[in-house]
Structure formats: structure tokens, C-alpha cells
Coordinates of C-alpha atoms and ligand atoms in Angstrom, one line a residue:
X1 CA -22.4 3.6 -17.0
X2 CA -22.3 5.5 -14.2
X3 CA -20.4 5.0 -11.4
X4 CA -19.5 4.9 -7.7
X5 CA -16.2 4.2 -6.1
X6 CA -15.9 5.1 -2.7
X7 CA -12.4 5.2 -1.3
X8 CA -9.8 8.1 -3.1
X9 CA -6.4 6.6 -2.8
X10 CA -4.8 4.7 -5.5
X11 CA -6.7 1.8 -6.4
X12 CA -9.8 4.0 -6.6
X13 CA -8.2 7.1 -9.1
X14 CA -6.5 4.4 -10.9
X15 CA -9.5 2.7 -11.7
X16 CA -11.3 6.1 -12.4
X17 CA -8.7 6.9 -14.4
X18 CA -9.4 4.0 -16.7
X19 CA -12.9 4.0 -16.7
X20 CA -12.1 6.8 -18.3
X21 CA -11.1 6.1 -21.3
X22 CA -15.2 4.2 -21.8
X23 CA -16.3 7.0 -21.3
X24 CA -17.7 6.0 -18.8
X25 CA -19.6 8.6 -16.2
X26 CA -17.2 8.2 -12.8
X27 CA -18.0 9.7 -8.6
X28 CA -14.8 9.1 -6.6
X29 CA -16.2 9.5 -2.5
X30 CA -13.5 10.1 -0.4
X31 CA -14.6 10.4 3.5
X32 CA -11.4 12.4 4.6
X33 CA -11.7 15.8 3.9
X34 CA -9.1 16.4 2.0
X35 CA -6.1 13.8 0.1
X36 CA -5.0 12.4 3.0
X37 CA -1.4 12.9 3.4
X38 CA -0.3 9.8 5.0
X39 CA 3.1 9.9 5.7
X40 CA 4.5 6.6 5.0
X41 CA 7.2 5.3 1.7
X42 CA 6.4 3.4 -0.7
X43 CA 8.9 0.5 -2.9
X44 CA 6.7 1.3 -6.3
X45 CA 8.7 -1.5 -9.4
X46 CA 6.2 -4.1 -11.7
X47 CA 3.1 -4.3 -12.3
X48 CA 2.1 -1.3 -10.6
X49 CA 5.1 1.1 -12.9
X50 CA 3.8 -0.7 -15.2
X51 CA 0.7 0.6 -15.6
X52 CA 2.5 3.7 -14.0
X53 CA 3.9 4.7 -17.0
X54 CA 0.5 3.9 -19.8
X55 CA -0.9 6.3 -18.2
X56 CA 1.4 8.7 -18.9
X57 CA 2.9 9.1 -15.2
X58 CA 5.9 7.8 -14.9
X59 CA 7.9 11.7 -15.8
X60 CA 6.2 12.6 -12.3
X61 CA 6.6 9.9 -10.7
X62 CA 10.4 9.7 -11.2
X63 CA 10.8 14.6 -10.2
X64 CA 8.9 13.1 -7.0
X65 CA 10.8 9.9 -5.9
X66 CA 14.1 9.0 -5.0
X67 CA 16.0 6.5 -4.5
X68 CA 17.2 4.7 -1.3
X69 CA 21.6 3.8 -2.0
X70 CA 20.9 1.4 1.4
X71 CA 19.7 -0.8 4.6
X72 CA 21.5 -0.5 7.5
X73 CA 20.9 -2.6 10.7
X74 CA 22.1 -1.3 14.2
X75 CA 22.7 -2.6 17.7
X76 CA 21.2 -0.9 19.9
X77 CA 24.7 1.7 21.2
X78 CA 23.9 2.7 16.6
X79 CA 26.3 0.5 16.0
X80 CA 26.1 -1.6 12.1
X81 CA 25.3 -5.5 12.7
X82 CA 24.1 -6.3 9.3
X83 CA 22.8 -4.6 6.2
X84 CA 23.3 -4.2 2.1
X85 CA 23.1 -1.9 -0.9
X86 CA 19.5 -1.1 -2.4
X87 CA 21.7 -1.5 -6.1
X88 CA 20.7 -5.6 -6.4
X89 CA 16.5 -4.0 -7.0
X90 CA 17.9 -1.5 -9.3
X91 CA 19.9 -4.4 -11.7
X92 CA 17.1 -6.7 -11.4
X93 CA 14.1 -4.6 -12.8
X94 CA 16.5 -2.8 -15.6
X95 CA 15.6 1.0 -13.1
X96 CA 12.4 0.8 -13.5
X97 CA 12.7 0.6 -9.0
X98 CA 11.8 3.7 -7.3
X99 CA 10.5 5.3 -3.2
X100 CA 7.8 7.7 -2.9
X101 CA 5.2 9.0 -0.1
X102 CA 2.1 6.6 -1.0
X103 CA 0.1 10.2 -0.3
X104 CA 2.9 12.0 -4.3
X105 CA 1.7 8.6 -6.0
X106 CA -2.0 9.3 -4.7
X107 CA -2.2 13.1 -5.6
X108 CA -0.3 12.1 -8.9
X109 CA -2.4 9.2 -9.5
X110 CA -5.7 11.3 -9.0
X111 CA -4.1 14.9 -10.5
X112 CA -3.9 13.0 -13.7
X113 CA -8.0 12.7 -13.7
X114 CA -9.6 14.6 -16.1
X115 CA -13.0 16.7 -15.4
X116 CA -15.3 13.6 -16.3
X117 CA -14.5 12.2 -12.7
X118 CA -16.1 14.4 -9.4
X119 CA -14.6 13.7 -6.1
X120 CA -16.8 13.7 -3.6
X121 CA -15.2 14.6 -0.1
X122 CA -15.2 14.1 3.4
X123 CA -17.9 11.7 2.6
X124 CA -18.8 7.4 2.7
X125 CA -21.2 5.2 0.6
X126 CA -23.2 4.5 4.2
X127 CA -26.1 2.0 2.1
X128 CA -25.8 0.0 -1.1
X129 CA -29.3 -1.5 -2.7
X130 CA -28.6 -3.9 -5.0
X131 CA -31.9 -3.6 -7.1
X132 CA -30.8 -6.2 -9.7
X133 CA -31.3 -3.5 -12.6
X134 CA -29.3 -1.2 -11.0
X135 CA -28.2 0.2 -7.6
X136 CA -29.8 2.5 -4.7
X137 CA -26.5 4.4 -3.0
X138 CA -26.9 6.0 0.2
X139 CA -24.0 8.4 1.0
X140 CA -23.8 10.1 4.7
X141 CA -24.0 13.1 3.6
X142 CA -25.0 13.5 -0.6
X143 CA -28.3 12.1 -1.3
X144 CA -28.6 9.3 -2.3
X145 CA -28.6 7.9 -6.4
X146 CA -29.0 5.5 -9.0
X147 CA -26.0 4.4 -9.7
X148 CA -25.1 0.9 -12.6
X149 CA -22.1 0.3 -9.8
X150 CA -20.0 0.3 -7.3
X151 CA -17.2 -0.7 -6.7
X152 CA -15.7 -0.3 -2.6
X153 CA -11.5 1.4 -2.8
X154 CA -12.1 2.2 0.0
X155 CA -9.3 -0.3 2.3
X156 CA -8.4 -2.1 4.4
X157 CA -11.1 -1.8 6.8
X158 CA -13.2 -1.4 3.9
X159 CA -17.0 0.0 4.3
X160 CA -17.9 -1.4 1.0
X161 CA -16.9 -4.8 1.8
X162 CA -18.6 -4.6 4.8
X163 CA -21.9 -3.8 3.9
X164 CA -22.4 -6.0 0.9
X165 CA -19.7 -9.6 1.7
X166 CA -20.0 -9.0 5.5
X167 CA -17.8 -8.5 8.6
X168 CA -14.3 -7.3 8.6
X169 CA -13.6 -10.5 10.2
X170 CA -14.8 -13.3 8.3
X171 CA -12.2 -12.3 5.3
X172 CA -9.4 -10.2 7.9
X173 CA -5.8 -12.6 8.4
X174 CA -3.5 -10.3 11.5
X175 CA -0.5 -11.1 10.9
X176 CA 0.0 -10.6 14.5
X177 CA 2.0 -7.5 13.7
X178 CA 1.0 -3.5 14.5
X179 CA 2.6 -1.2 12.4
X180 CA 3.2 2.8 12.7
X181 CA 4.7 5.6 10.7
X182 CA 5.0 9.3 10.7
X183 CA 7.3 12.3 8.8
X184 CA 8.9 14.9 11.4
X185 CA 10.6 17.6 9.6
X186 CA 14.7 18.8 10.6
X187 CA 15.0 15.4 13.0
X188 CA 19.3 14.5 12.9
X189 CA 21.2 12.7 13.1
X190 CA 20.1 12.8 8.8
X191 CA 21.5 10.2 6.6
X192 CA 20.7 11.4 3.4
X193 CA 18.9 8.4 1.7
X194 CA 20.0 5.9 3.7
X195 CA 17.6 3.3 6.1
X196 CA 19.2 2.9 9.2
X197 CA 17.0 -0.2 11.1
X198 CA 17.2 -1.2 14.7
X199 CA 15.0 -4.1 16.1
X200 CA 14.7 -6.0 19.1
X201 CA 12.8 -8.9 19.5
X202 CA 9.5 -8.6 18.4
X203 CA 10.3 -4.5 18.0
X204 CA 11.8 -2.7 15.4
X205 CA 11.9 1.4 14.0
X206 CA 13.5 1.9 11.1
X207 CA 14.3 5.9 9.6
X208 CA 14.7 6.6 6.6
X209 CA 16.4 10.7 5.9
X210 CA 14.7 12.0 2.2
X211 CA 16.2 14.0 0.5
X212 CA 16.1 17.6 1.7
X213 CA 14.9 17.4 5.5
X214 CA 12.3 15.7 6.4
X215 CA 12.7 12.2 7.9
X216 CA 10.2 9.2 7.4
X217 CA 9.7 6.8 10.8
X218 CA 8.2 3.3 10.4
X219 CA 7.6 0.9 13.6
X220 CA 7.1 -2.4 13.3
X221 CA 6.2 -4.5 16.5
X222 CA 4.3 -7.6 17.6
X223 CA 0.7 -7.3 18.8
X224 CA 1.9 -8.7 22.8
X225 CA 3.2 -4.8 23.1
X226 CA -0.1 -3.3 21.7
X227 CA -2.3 -3.2 26.1
X228 CA -6.4 -2.9 23.9
X229 CA -7.1 -2.2 20.3
X230 CA -5.1 0.4 17.9
X231 CA -5.8 2.8 19.6
X232 CA -7.4 5.5 17.0
X233 CA -6.4 9.7 17.9
X234 CA -2.1 10.7 17.5
X235 CA -2.4 11.6 21.2
X236 CA -3.4 7.6 22.2
X237 CA -0.9 6.3 18.9
X238 CA 1.7 8.2 20.9
X239 CA 1.3 7.1 24.7
X240 CA 1.1 2.8 22.7
X241 CA 4.3 4.1 20.8
X242 CA 6.3 5.1 23.9
X243 CA 4.9 2.1 25.5
X244 CA 6.3 0.3 23.6
X245 CA 9.9 1.5 22.6
X246 CA 10.2 3.1 25.7
X247 CA 13.1 0.6 26.4
X248 CA 14.5 -0.1 22.8
X249 CA 17.4 2.1 23.1
X250 CA 19.4 3.2 19.4
X251 CA 18.1 6.7 19.0
X252 CA 14.2 5.7 19.8
X253 CA 14.4 8.5 23.0
X254 CA 15.4 10.6 20.9
X255 CA 12.7 9.8 18.2
X256 CA 10.0 9.6 20.4
X257 CA 10.4 12.9 22.1
X258 CA 9.9 14.2 18.6
X259 CA 6.7 12.3 17.7
X260 CA 4.9 14.4 20.3
X261 CA 5.7 17.3 17.7
X262 CA 3.3 15.6 15.1
X263 CA 0.5 15.2 15.3
X264 CA -0.4 12.7 11.4
X265 CA 0.5 9.3 12.5
X266 CA -0.9 6.4 10.4
X267 CA -0.8 3.9 13.4
X268 CA -2.8 -0.4 12.1
X269 CA -2.6 -3.9 12.5
X270 CA -0.8 -5.2 10.2
X271 CA -3.5 -7.2 8.1
X272 CA -4.0 -9.7 4.8
X273 CA -7.6 -9.7 3.2
X274 CA -8.1 -12.5 1.8
X275 CA -11.9 -13.7 -0.5
X276 CA -12.6 -16.2 -2.2
X277 CA -14.6 -13.4 -4.6
X278 CA -14.5 -10.3 -4.7
X279 CA -18.3 -9.6 -6.8
X280 CA -21.3 -9.2 -5.8
X281 CA -24.4 -8.4 -8.0
X282 CA -23.0 -4.4 -8.9
X283 CA -20.3 -4.8 -6.3
X284 CA -17.4 -4.9 -6.3
X285 CA -14.0 -4.7 -4.2
X286 CA -10.6 -3.6 -5.3
X287 CA -7.1 -3.7 -4.1
X288 CA -6.7 -3.7 0.2
X289 CA -10.9 -3.6 0.4
X290 CA -10.4 -7.1 -1.8
X291 CA -6.9 -8.7 -1.3
X292 CA -5.1 -5.9 0.9
X293 CA -1.1 -8.1 0.6
X294 CA 0.4 -6.1 3.7
X295 CA 3.3 -2.9 3.9
X296 CA 5.4 -7.0 3.9
X297 CA 4.9 -7.0 0.2
X298 CA 6.0 -3.7 -1.2
X299 CA 3.6 -3.8 -3.5
X300 CA 0.6 -3.0 -2.9
X301 CA -0.4 -0.2 -4.7
X302 CA 1.5 -1.7 -7.8
X303 CA -1.1 -4.5 -7.3
X304 CA -4.2 -1.9 -6.8
X305 CA -3.2 0.1 -10.1
X306 CA -2.4 -3.4 -12.0
X307 CA -6.6 -4.9 -10.6
X308 CA -8.1 -1.8 -11.1
X309 CA -6.6 -1.5 -14.8
X310 CA -7.4 -5.6 -15.4
X311 CA -10.9 -4.4 -14.0
X312 CA -10.8 -1.1 -16.2
X313 CA -10.4 -2.9 -19.0
X314 CA -12.6 -6.3 -18.5
X315 CA -15.7 -4.2 -18.1
X316 CA -14.0 -2.5 -21.5
X317 CA -13.4 -5.6 -23.6
X318 CA -16.6 -6.8 -22.4
X319 CA -19.0 -3.8 -23.4
X320 CA -20.1 -3.6 -20.0
X321 CA -21.4 -6.9 -19.2
X322 CA -20.5 -6.4 -16.0
X323 CA -21.3 -9.7 -14.7
X324 CA -18.4 -12.0 -17.3
X325 CA -16.5 -8.8 -17.1
X326 CA -16.2 -9.5 -13.0
X327 CA -15.7 -13.6 -13.7
X328 CA -12.9 -12.4 -16.3
X329 CA -11.3 -9.7 -13.4
X330 CA -10.9 -12.1 -11.5
X331 CA -9.9 -15.3 -12.5
X332 CA -7.4 -13.2 -13.7
X333 CA -6.2 -11.1 -10.8
X334 CA -7.3 -13.5 -8.1
X335 CA -5.1 -16.2 -8.0
X336 CA -1.9 -14.6 -9.0
X337 CA -2.7 -11.9 -5.2
X338 CA -3.7 -15.1 -3.5
X339 CA 0.3 -15.6 -4.2
X340 CA 1.7 -12.9 -3.6
X341 CA -0.4 -12.9 0.2
X342 CA 1.2 -15.6 0.6
X343 CA 4.9 -14.5 -0.5
X344 CA 4.5 -11.6 2.4
X345 CA 3.0 -14.3 5.1
X346 CA 6.2 -16.1 4.8
X347 CA 8.5 -12.7 5.3
X348 CA 7.2 -11.6 8.2
X349 CA 9.8 -13.0 10.4
X350 CA 13.0 -12.4 8.3
X351 CA 11.0 -8.5 8.1
X352 CA 10.7 -8.0 12.2
X353 CA 11.9 -10.8 13.9
X354 CA 10.6 -12.1 17.2
X355 CA 13.0 -13.2 19.1
X356 CA 16.7 -11.6 19.9
X357 CA 17.8 -14.8 17.8
X358 CA 15.9 -14.1 14.9
X359 CA 17.9 -10.3 14.7
X360 CA 20.9 -11.8 15.2
X361 CA 20.2 -14.4 12.7
X362 CA 18.7 -11.7 10.5
X363 CA 21.6 -8.8 10.4
X364 CA 24.3 -11.8 9.2
X365 CA 22.4 -13.6 6.9
X366 CA 21.5 -9.5 5.5
X367 CA 25.3 -9.4 4.8
X368 CA 24.9 -12.1 2.1
X369 CA 23.1 -9.6 0.1
X370 CA 26.6 -7.1 -0.6
X371 CA 27.2 -9.8 -2.2
X372 CA 26.4 -9.1 -6.3
X373 CA 24.9 -12.7 -7.8
X374 CA 23.2 -12.8 -4.6
X375 CA 21.6 -10.2 -3.7
X376 CA 20.4 -10.2 -7.9
X377 CA 19.2 -14.0 -7.0
X378 CA 17.1 -13.0 -4.3
X379 CA 16.3 -9.5 -5.6
X380 CA 15.4 -11.0 -8.9
X381 CA 12.8 -13.9 -7.0
X382 CA 11.3 -11.0 -4.6
X383 CA 10.2 -8.8 -7.4
X384 CA 9.1 -10.5 -10.3
X385 CA 5.5 -10.5 -11.1
X386 CA 3.8 -14.1 -12.3
X387 CA 1.6 -12.7 -14.5
X388 CA 0.5 -11.1 -18.1
X389 CA -1.3 -8.0 -18.8
X390 CA -3.4 -7.8 -21.6
X391 CA -3.7 -5.3 -23.8
X392 CA -7.3 -3.6 -23.7
X393 CA -7.8 -1.0 -27.5
X394 CA -9.4 1.5 -25.0
X395 CA -9.6 4.4 -27.4
X396 CA -7.1 6.6 -27.2
X397 CA -6.5 9.2 -24.3
X398 CA -8.7 12.2 -24.6
X399 CA -8.7 15.8 -22.7
X400 CA -11.5 18.0 -22.8
Ligands
FAD1 C1 3.4 1.0 6.5 C2 2.7 1.2 4.6 C3 4.3 0.3 4.0 C4 3.5 -0.3 2.8 N1 5.1 0.3 1.8 C5 4.1 -0.2 0.5 C6 5.8 -0.3 -0.8 O1 6.6 0.1 -0.7 N2 5.4 -0.1 -1.5 C7 3.5 -0.9 -2.2 O2 3.0 -0.6 -3.0 N3 2.8 -0.5 -1.1 C8 2.7 -0.5 0.1 N4 1.8 -0.1 1.0 C9 0.6 -1.0 0.9 C10 0.1 0.5 0.1 O3 0.2 1.5 0.7 C11 -1.2 -0.2 -0.4 O4 -1.2 -1.7 -0.5 C12 -2.4 0.6 -1.2 O5 -2.3 2.2 -0.3 C13 -3.3 -0.1 -0.6 O6 -3.9 1.1 -2.3 P1 -5.7 1.4 -1.9 O7 -6.5 2.5 -2.9 O8 -6.5 -0.4 -1.5 O9 -6.3 1.2 -0.4 P2 -5.9 3.3 0.2 O10 -4.8 3.5 -0.3 O11 -5.5 2.7 1.8 O12 -6.8 3.8 -0.1 C14 -7.9 3.7 1.2 C15 -8.6 5.5 0.5 O13 -10.6 4.5 0.8 C16 -10.8 5.9 1.6 N5 -11.7 5.0 2.6 C17 -11.0 4.4 3.3 N6 -12.6 4.2 4.7 C18 -13.5 5.3 3.6 C19 -14.8 4.9 3.6 N7 -15.0 4.8 4.4 N8 -15.3 6.1 2.2 C20 -15.0 7.2 2.2 N9 -13.4 6.8 1.9 C21 -12.7 5.9 2.4 C22 -9.1 5.7 1.7 O14 -8.9 7.2 3.0 C23 -8.3 5.8 1.4 O15 -8.0 6.9 0.8 C24 2.7 0.0 2.3 C25 1.3 0.3 3.5 C26 2.1 0.5 4.7 C27 0.8 0.7 5.9

């Protein structure tokens, strides 16, 4: 089949890789002019880790990844108030747990694609006309074309979803937080591989010192601390963060000052996408576009990769009968994703507490995770993926 995938983040290239195993012709369309950098780190484990292993990507992922040693909660003077070592995650996943930049994971998957996948950067699917026998796709720039299927892997604010399923507001569940993230070179103090986090009511900032000289910052804050909509430009984003975090103490003044030297700032609402169906005719949605779990799940990339694997597998197993394949894929994956969404939404208030009392409570309770059996019990529950991934009879990988 000829298949267009809109979005070359995590889900899109993973799907392209697996579709090539069945010999489909794939066009990836990415609206950024080059692979997105998007300076935030991800935890990577579970079923995503298993898919990466099946794709032969683990060696590269381990090279790019790192093991964070500790989560440390500090007060406005930098005094430790809570926290725990991260080793339970390694223990409870049999060492199959790693952190890496989202952009590095995306580049690793893209780097594994063969010559049968074309990627069109700086463009987007702009029109979808399903004729029943095929789909007529219009682009912002490229000439339109006829294909067999179109897949929206274009993230939380999916354009394919808007074109084929309806406006975002129908499917978005806002979790009442905003998130911002960026990376700075040379920031001091640098606590190698320790995540240091400071929270006041409804606002949290976390600093992760990477091996080398780089530091990643993650801001999470309640919507009420943002006036207006999510800012679009870098100067507007900086000004929104400066306003929200001016009075927060700890290293905030230094971090906000250092932020002025960079332009690449991720900034968005923390939301989920919940849909009753992921496919309609010859169009389907994948990854965050279909079922964003949000950063609170700590697993969105892995889930996106698993959805992609199962979609390609069902298309293969159904001999290209997309209707049956879409139905079987959705039946297998949607209830599992919904359970992940529900669990993630419940976690919001412990991740970034709404009140000062909540912060104190969270900091105290976090110390229980220093006791190995308690950590293993809680982490073991959190990292469990209750789903069987089928083995599809894909032909062996052939490299050209
Ligand atoms: C701050 C933060 C922390 C996170 N932490 C974790 C974590 O610890 N572990 C984890 O596994 N997940 C984490 N996630 C979630 C994870 O990043 C996502 O779930 C995952 O990236 C989803 O993959 P995707 O391919 O569906 O979407 P994306 O990775 O968002 O990729 C979508 C792609 O589509 C492109 N695109 C968008 N619009 C268009 C368009 N109109 N036309 C063409 N292309 C378009 C985008 O440029 C992008 O390249 C985190 C997310 C955030 C925001």
C-alpha cells in the first residue's frame, strides 16, 4: 500500500519502520524544517523498550541514554525536604529503564529507516478526501497525491485529527497544568545525574544535570498562573515563565536569567486526548494524536511505539484489509491506553501539588521510597504494562 504518515516524531517513524517490514511504500511528512530538538528528557521502559529491542535500537539508545541516580525535593533555600533514589525503577524493570532526550529517541528511530521511506520536511497534510477506494491527500506545499491510507502521528495538536475527526476541543481533556522545558549549557550548580525539584503551591521546577555540561529544566504549573493562552513565540514563553516563577525562590532567579540566552523552549498545556475510535475510513490516528497520556504517565513514547507496532502488525496479519486491521488494533490497544490515561490523570496532584500542604505531604511521603521494599512495591505497580504484544509474522529485515 501507499501510506502517508503525518508527523515524524516517535509514533510516525516507528510505524514507518514496521510498515516497511511488509513492503509498504511510506511517505513521512513533518512540518518542522528539520528533526525537532525539543529539549526534554524522557523515561523509557516497558513495552516501548521491548519494541525498541525488536527494532534493534537498544544499543544506540543505551549509548545516548543515562541513569538518573536520585530525585531530590528541596525548599526555597535549597535544603533537602524529601526525595528518593531512582534505583527501584532499574530493579523493577530488570535494568530495562533508561532516560534520554526525546529528540535522541526520535533521531534513533528515524536513523533506522530504510531508503523505502521518503521524508518530507517543512510540509504537512492539509486536506484529506476519502473516496472509499483511496484517499486524495493535499499538502501545504507538495503536489497532492492518491494514497491508500493516511495516518495522523502529528502529536497532541494533530491536524489530521482536526481534518478527519473534528475539533481538538471535542477530544482534549485538559489536566489544568502547563509545562515548559528547555536545555542550557554550562548552568551551575551542576549535580551530575540528580533531578532536583522545588515546588510551591501549584508551581514546580525541576533541574536535571546531564553528564557533561548540559542541564534540562522542566516547569510545571497550574493554568491559573498563566494569563491568556499558551504563548507561541520564545520571547512570550520566557515572559510567561518569568511572571509565573518570579516569586518561587531556590535557584529560580538564576534559571530564569540563564533562560534568556536560549530560544528553543517547549511550552504547552498538559492534556490528554481521549477518543472513542482512532480510525475512520482510510484515516487513522496514532500516538499522542489518538491517545495522548501526557507527561504524567512517563511512558508516552513507549506507548506510541507499541501502538505503531500493533497497527503495522494487524495490517500485515489482515493482508492489507485496513478495516479489519484498524478494528483489531483499536480493540487491542484502546482499553489499555485508557487505563494508562486514568492512572496518569490521578497522579497529577502528587506530581505537582496544588497547595503548600500538598507539597509538604508529598515531600514527606516521598521519603518512604527510600525503603527498598516499599519502593519496589510502588514502582513495580507503576511500571507494569498489562498487555500482551503479539508476535506478528513479519518477513525478516532486508537492508538495501
Ligand atoms: C515535558 C514532557 C515530558 C515527557 N516525559 C515523558 C517520559 O518521561 N517518558 C515518555 O515515554 N514520554 C514522555 N512524554 C510524552 C512523549 O513525549 C509523547 O507521548 C511522545 O512524544 C508521543 O509521540 P508522538 O510521535 O505521538 O508525538 P510527538 O513526539 O509529539 O511527535 C509529533 C510530530 O508531529 C509533528 N507535527 C505536528 N503537527 C504537524 C503537522 N501539522 N504536520 C506535520 N507534522 C506535524 C511534530 O513536529 C512532531 O515531530 C513527555 C512529554 C512532555 C511534553
